[in-house]
Coordinates of C-alpha atoms in Angstrom, one line a residue:
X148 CA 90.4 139.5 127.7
X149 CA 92.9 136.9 128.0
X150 CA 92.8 134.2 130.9
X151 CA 95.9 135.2 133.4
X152 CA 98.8 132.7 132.9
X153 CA 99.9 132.3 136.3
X154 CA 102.5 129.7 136.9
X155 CA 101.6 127.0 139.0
X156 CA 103.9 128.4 141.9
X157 CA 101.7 131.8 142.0
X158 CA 98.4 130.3 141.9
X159 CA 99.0 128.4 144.5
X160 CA 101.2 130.4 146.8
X161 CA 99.5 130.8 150.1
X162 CA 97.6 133.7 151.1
X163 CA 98.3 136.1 153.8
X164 CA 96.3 135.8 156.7
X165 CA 97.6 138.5 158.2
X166 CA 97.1 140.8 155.1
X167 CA 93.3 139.4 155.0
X168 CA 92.8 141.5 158.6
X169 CA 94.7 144.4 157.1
X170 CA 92.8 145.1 154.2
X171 CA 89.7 144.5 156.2
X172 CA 90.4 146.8 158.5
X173 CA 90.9 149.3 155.6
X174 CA 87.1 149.5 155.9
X175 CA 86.9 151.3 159.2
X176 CA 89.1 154.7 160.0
X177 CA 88.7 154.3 163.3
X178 CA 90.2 150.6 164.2
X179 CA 93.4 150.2 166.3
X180 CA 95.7 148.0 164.1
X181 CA 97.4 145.1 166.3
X182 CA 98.4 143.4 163.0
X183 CA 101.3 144.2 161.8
X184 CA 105.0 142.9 163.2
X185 CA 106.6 146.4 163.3
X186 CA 108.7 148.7 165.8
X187 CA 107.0 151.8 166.1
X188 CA 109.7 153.6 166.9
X189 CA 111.5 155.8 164.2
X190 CA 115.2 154.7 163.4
X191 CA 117.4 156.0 165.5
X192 CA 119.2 159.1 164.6
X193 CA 122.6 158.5 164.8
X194 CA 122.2 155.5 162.3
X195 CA 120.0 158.0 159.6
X196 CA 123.0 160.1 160.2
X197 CA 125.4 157.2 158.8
X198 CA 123.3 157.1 155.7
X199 CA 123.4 160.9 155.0
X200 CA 127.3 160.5 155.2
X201 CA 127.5 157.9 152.9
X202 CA 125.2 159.3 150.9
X203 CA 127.2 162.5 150.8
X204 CA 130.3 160.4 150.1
X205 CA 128.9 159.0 147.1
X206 CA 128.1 155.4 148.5
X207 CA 125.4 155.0 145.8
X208 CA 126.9 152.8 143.9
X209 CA 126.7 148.4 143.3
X210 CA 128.6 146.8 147.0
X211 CA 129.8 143.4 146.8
X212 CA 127.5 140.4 146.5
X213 CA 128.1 139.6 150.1
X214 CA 127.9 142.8 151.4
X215 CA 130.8 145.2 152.3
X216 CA 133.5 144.1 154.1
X217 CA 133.1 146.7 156.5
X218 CA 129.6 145.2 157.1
X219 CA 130.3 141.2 157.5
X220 CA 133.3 142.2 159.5
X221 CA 131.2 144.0 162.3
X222 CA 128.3 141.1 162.1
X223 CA 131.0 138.4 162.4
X224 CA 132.3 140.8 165.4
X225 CA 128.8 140.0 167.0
X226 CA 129.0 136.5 166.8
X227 CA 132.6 135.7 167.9
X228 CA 131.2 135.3 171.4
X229 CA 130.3 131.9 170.6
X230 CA 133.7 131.4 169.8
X231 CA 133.0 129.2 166.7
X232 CA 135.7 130.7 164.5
X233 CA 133.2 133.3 162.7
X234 CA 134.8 135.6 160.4
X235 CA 133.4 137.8 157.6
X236 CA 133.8 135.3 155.3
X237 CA 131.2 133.1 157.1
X238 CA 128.7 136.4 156.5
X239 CA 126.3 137.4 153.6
X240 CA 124.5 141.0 153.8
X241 CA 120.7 139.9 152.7
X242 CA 117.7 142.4 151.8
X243 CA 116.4 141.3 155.1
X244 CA 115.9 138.4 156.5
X245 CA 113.0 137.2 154.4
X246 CA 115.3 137.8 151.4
X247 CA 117.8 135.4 154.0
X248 CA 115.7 132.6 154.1
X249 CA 114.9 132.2 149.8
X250 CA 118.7 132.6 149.4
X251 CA 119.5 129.9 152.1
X252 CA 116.1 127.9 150.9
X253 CA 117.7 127.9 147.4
X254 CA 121.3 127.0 148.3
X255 CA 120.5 124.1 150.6
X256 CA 117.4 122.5 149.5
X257 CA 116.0 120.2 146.4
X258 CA 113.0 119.3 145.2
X259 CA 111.1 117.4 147.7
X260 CA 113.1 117.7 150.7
X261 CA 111.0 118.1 154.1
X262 CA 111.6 121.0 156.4
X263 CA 110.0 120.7 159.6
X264 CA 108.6 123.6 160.3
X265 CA 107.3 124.1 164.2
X266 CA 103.5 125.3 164.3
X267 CA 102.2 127.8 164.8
X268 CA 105.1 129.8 162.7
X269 CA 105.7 132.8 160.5
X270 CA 104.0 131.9 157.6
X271 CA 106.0 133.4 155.2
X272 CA 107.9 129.8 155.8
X273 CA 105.8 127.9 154.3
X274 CA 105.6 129.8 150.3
X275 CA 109.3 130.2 150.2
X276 CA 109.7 126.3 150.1
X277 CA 106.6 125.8 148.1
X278 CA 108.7 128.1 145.7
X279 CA 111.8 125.6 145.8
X280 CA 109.9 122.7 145.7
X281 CA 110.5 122.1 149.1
X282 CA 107.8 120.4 151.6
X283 CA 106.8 121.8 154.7
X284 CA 106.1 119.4 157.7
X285 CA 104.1 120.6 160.6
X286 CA 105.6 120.2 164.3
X287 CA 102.8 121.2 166.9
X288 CA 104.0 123.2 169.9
X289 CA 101.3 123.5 173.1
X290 CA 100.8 126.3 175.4
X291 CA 101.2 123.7 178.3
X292 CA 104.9 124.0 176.5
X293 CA 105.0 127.5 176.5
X294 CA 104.9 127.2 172.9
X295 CA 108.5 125.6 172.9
X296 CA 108.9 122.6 170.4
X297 CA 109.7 119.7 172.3
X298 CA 112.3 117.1 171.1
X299 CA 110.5 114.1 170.9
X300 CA 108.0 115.8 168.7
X301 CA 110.4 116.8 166.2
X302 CA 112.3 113.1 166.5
X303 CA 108.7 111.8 165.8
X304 CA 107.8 114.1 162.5
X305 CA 111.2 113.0 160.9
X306 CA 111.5 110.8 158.0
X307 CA 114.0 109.7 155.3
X308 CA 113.3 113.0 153.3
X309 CA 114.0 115.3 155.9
X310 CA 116.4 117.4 154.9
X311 CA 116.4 120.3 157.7
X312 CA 114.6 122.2 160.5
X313 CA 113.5 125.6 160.9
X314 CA 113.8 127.0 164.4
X315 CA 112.0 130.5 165.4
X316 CA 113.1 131.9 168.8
X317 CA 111.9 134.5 169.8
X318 CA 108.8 133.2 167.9
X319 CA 106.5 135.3 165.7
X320 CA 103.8 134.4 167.0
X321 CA 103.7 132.7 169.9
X322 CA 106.7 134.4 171.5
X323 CA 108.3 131.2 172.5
X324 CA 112.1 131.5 173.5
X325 CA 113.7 128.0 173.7
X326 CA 115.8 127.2 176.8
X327 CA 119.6 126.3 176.4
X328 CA 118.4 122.4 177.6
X329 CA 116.0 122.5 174.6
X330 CA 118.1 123.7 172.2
X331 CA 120.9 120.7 173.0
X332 CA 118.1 118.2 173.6
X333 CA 117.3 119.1 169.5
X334 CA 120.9 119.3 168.5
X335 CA 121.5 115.9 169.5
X336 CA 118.4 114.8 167.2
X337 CA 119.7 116.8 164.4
X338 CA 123.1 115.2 164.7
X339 CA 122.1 111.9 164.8
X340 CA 119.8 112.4 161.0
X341 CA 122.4 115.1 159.7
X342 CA 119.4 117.5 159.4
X343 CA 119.7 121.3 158.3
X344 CA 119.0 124.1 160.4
X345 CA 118.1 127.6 159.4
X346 CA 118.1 129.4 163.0
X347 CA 115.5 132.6 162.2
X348 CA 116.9 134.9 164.8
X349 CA 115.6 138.7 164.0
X350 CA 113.9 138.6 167.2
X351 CA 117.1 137.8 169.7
X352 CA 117.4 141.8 171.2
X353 CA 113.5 141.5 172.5
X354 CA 113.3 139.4 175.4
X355 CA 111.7 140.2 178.9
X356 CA 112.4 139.0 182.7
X357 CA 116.3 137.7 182.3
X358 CA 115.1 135.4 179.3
X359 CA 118.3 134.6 177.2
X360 CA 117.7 133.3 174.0
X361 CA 120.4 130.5 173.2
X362 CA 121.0 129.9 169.5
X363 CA 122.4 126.4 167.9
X364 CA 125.3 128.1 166.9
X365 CA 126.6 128.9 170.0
X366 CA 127.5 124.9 170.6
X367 CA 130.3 124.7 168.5
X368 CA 129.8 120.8 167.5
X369 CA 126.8 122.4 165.7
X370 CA 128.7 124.9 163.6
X371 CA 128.5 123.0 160.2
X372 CA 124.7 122.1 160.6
X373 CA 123.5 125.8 161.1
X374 CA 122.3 128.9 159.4
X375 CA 121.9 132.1 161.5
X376 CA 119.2 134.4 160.0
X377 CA 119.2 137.9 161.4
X378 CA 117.9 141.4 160.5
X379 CA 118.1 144.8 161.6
X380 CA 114.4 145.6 161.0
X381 CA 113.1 144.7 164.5
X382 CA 116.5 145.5 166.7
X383 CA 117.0 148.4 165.4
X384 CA 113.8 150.1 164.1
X385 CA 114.8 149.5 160.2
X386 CA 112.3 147.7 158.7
X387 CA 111.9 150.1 155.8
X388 CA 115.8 149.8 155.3
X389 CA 115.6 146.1 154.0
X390 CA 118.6 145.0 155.5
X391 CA 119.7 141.5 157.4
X392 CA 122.3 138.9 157.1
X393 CA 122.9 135.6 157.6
X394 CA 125.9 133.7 159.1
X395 CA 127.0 130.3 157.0
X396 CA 129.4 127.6 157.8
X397 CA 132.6 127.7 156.3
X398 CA 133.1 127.4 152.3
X399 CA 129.2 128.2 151.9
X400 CA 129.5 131.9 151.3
X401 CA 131.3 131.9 148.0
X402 CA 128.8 130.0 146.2
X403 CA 125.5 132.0 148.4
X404 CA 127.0 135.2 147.3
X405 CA 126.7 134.3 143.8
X406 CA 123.1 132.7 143.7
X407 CA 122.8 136.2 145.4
X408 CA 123.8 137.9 142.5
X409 CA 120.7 136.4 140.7
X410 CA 117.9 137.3 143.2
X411 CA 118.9 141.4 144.7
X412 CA 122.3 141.6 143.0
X413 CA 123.7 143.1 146.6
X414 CA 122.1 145.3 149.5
X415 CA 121.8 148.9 149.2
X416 CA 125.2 150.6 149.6
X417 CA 124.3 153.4 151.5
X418 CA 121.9 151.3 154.1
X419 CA 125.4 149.3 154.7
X420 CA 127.0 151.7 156.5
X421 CA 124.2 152.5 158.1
X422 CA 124.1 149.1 159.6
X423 CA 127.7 149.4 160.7
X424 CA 126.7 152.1 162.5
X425 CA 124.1 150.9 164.1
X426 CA 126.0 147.8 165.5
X427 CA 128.7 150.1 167.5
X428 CA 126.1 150.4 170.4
X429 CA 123.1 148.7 171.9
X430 CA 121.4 151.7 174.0
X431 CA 118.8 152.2 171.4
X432 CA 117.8 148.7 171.5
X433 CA 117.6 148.7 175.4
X434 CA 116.0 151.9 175.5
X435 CA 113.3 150.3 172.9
X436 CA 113.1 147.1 175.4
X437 CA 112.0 149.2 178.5
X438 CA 109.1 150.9 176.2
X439 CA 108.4 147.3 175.0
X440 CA 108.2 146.2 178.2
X441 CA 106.1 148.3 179.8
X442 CA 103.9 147.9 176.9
X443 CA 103.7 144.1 177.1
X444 CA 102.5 144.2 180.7
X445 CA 99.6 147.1 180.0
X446 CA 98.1 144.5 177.2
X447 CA 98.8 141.1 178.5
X448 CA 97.6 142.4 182.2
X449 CA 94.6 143.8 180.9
X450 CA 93.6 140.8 178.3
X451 CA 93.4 138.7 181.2
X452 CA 91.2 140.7 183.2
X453 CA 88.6 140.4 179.9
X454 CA 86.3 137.3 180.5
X455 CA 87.4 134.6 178.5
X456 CA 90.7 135.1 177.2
X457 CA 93.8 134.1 179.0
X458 CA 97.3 134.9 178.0
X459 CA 100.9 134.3 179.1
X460 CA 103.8 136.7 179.7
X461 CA 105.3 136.9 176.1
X462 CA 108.7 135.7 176.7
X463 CA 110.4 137.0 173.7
X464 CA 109.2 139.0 170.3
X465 CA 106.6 141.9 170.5
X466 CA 103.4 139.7 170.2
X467 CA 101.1 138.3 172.3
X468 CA 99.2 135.3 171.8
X469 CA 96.2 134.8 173.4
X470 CA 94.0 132.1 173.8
X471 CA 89.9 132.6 172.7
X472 CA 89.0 129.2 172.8
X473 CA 85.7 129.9 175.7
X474 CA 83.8 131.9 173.0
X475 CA 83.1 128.7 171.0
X476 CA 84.1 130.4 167.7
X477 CA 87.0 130.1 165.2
X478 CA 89.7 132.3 165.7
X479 CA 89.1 133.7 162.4
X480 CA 85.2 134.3 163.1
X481 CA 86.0 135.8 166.8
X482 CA 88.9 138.0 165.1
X483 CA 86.8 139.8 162.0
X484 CA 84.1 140.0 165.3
X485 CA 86.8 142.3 166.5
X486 CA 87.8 144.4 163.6
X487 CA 83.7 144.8 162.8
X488 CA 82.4 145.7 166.1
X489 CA 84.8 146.9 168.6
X490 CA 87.5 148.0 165.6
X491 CA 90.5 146.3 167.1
X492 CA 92.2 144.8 164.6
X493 CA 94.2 141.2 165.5
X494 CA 95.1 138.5 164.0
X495 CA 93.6 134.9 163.9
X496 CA 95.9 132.3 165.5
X497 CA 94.7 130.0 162.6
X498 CA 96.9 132.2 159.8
X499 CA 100.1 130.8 161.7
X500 CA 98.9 127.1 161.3
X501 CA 96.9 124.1 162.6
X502 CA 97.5 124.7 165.9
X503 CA 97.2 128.7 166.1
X504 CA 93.2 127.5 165.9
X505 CA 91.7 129.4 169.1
X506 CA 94.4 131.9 169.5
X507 CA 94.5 135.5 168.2
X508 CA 98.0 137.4 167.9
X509 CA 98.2 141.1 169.1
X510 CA 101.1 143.3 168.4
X511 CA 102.2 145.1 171.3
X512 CA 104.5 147.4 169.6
X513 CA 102.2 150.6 169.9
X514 CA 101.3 153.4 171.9
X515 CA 100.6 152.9 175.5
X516 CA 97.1 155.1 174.7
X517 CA 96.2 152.9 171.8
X518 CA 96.7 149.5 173.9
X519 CA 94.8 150.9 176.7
X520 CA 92.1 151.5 174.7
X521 CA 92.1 148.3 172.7
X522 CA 91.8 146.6 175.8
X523 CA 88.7 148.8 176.6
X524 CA 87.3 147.7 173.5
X525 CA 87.7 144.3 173.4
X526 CA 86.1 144.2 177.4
X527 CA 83.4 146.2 176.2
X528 CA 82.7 143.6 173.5
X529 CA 83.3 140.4 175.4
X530 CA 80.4 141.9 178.4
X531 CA 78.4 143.2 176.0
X532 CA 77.9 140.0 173.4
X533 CA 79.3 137.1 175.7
X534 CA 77.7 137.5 179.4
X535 CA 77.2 134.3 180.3
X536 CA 81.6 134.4 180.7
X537 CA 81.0 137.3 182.8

């Protein structure tokens, strides 16, 4: 057989930590999965119903590279509250927003440029600029924080290749939600070195108790220095539609749209006008925050009654984050503990980064029944294996 002739880029692109717990927890039939970041909710009907019409109308063909006009009209309709002069021509339709972020990677970054990146993160972040060339650089965030990055720690991490930022909030996976103070205490730092930032918002509809997330892009001295990423997968129950967007300065879509052209070629017609359905009303995402609600609290409320682990109030996203630092093992080791013998599957804090060590993310978007009994579980193996923390 001949040896496999990877490129450089593929044998070294990071693995999934996430997707390490998921096969392994192909193993057992009867494990609750608490892995993967996904509404489990169907999407709702009257959107499906959108894409059967244009279906039926014969919306099957290539849209624009941008997206249809229809589309980046109702997106920049979104954003005009921040009254920062968004129009559809600040707008690109992106095969989520993963597909966002390479696009945006590609447009704005060379060879060696450093991105801070705040840790823990989604780490997805970090082999999309490995495949530009593109160096990552680690800002920690605490729990004594809240998870939120802190100014002076980014101002600290900077250097004279720093190109730009990326800022998660709501945060997969610590469910951070940065205040409006933090987000002008950074603006003024990324002002002052001229820094990039890509804003990763697909998490913005799924906050709890009042939070309001505040995005860069609502200050309007900031308009030229930021990237909105967004999505439909998590708002609106879509993630198998592939569909997201992101929101550029002006005189930057022109030029995305046709790098676009190279990667997907253009979104999924059809799925389009589905999406410009979907944005003519918010009740489903409301009626999805009560469930998600409710859902938080029977988790979080019962990991903090197991001996051990202690966990805040998620403030934003559908994870929580908990922290298993008192059972003196690595979050990996105490997480394939889990899957193997109380079949809850998680997912070690340490997949999200240097400082996830001694955390374990859960997903609370599931069934009431099914987090009930993951907590259960994971009580029953804490008294059972650890009762000297009882």
């Amino acid at each position: 057989m001949n040896e496999l002739r990877f490129s450089k880029l593929a044998a070294n692109y990071p693995a999934s930590g996430i997707r390490r717990m998921f096969d392994l927890a192909a193993k057992y039939d009867d494990a609750i999965k608490l892995t993967v970041g996904e509404p489990n909710f169907e999407t709702p009907g009257y959107i499906k119903e959108a894409a059967k019409k244009a279906l039926d109308d014969g919306k099957v063909f290539y849209a624009p590279n941008a997206g249809i006009p229809e589309l980046r009209e109702a997106i920049a309709d979104k954003y005009r509250i921040y009254d920062n002069g968004y129009t559809k021509e600040n707008v690109i339709v992106t095969t989520g927003a993963l597909e966002g972020l390479i696009l945006s990677f590609m447009s704005f970054l060379n060879p060696g440029d450093e991105v801070l990146v705040t840790d823990p993160c989604f780490p997805n972040y970090y082999g999309q600029l490995q495949s530009v060339g593109a160096i990552p650089v680690s800002v920690p965030t605490y729990e004594k924080y809240e998870y939120r990055v802190q100014a002076e720690d980014i101002e600290n991490t900077i250097t004279a290749k720093t190109k730009a930022i990326i800022i998660n909030s709501p945060c997969n996976p610590t469910g951070a939600v940065l205040t409006e103070s933090d987000i002008r205490s950074i603006a003024q730092i990324v002002k002052k070195n001229e820094l990039i930032v890509f804003s990763d918002e697909p998490y913005d509809c799924i906050v709890f108790d009042g939070q309001r997330p505040f995005s860069m892009a609502q200050l309007k001295e900031m308009k030229d220095n930021v990237i909105i990423l967004n999505s439909f997968s998590k708002s609106y129950a879509m993630t198998g539609w592939r569909i997201g967007y992101i929101v550029v300065p002006d005189g930057y879509s022109q030029k995305m749209a046709e790098v676009q052209e190279g990667i997907v070629s253009c979104v999924s017609t059809f799925s389009q006008y589905a999406a410009v359905e979907a944005l003519k009303s918010d009740r489903c995402i409301k009626e999805m925050l009560a469930e998600y609600t409710r859902r938080r609290d029977i988790l979080i409320d019962g990991l903090n009654k197991v001996p051990g682990i202690t966990c805040p109030k998620t403030k934003g996203s559908f994870y929580a984050f908990a922290n298993i630092k008192a059972f003196g093992k690595t979050s990996q080791e105490f997480a394939e503990e889990l899957v193997e013998r109380a079949r809850v599957v998680v997912v070690p804090g340490s997949a999200f980064g240097k400082m996830g060590e001694g955390y374990i993310r859960l997903v609370f978007a599931n069934s009431d029944d099914n987090l009930k009994e993951a907590v259960r579980r994971i009580d029953n193996h804490v008294r059972k294996n650890y009762p000297a923390l009882c």
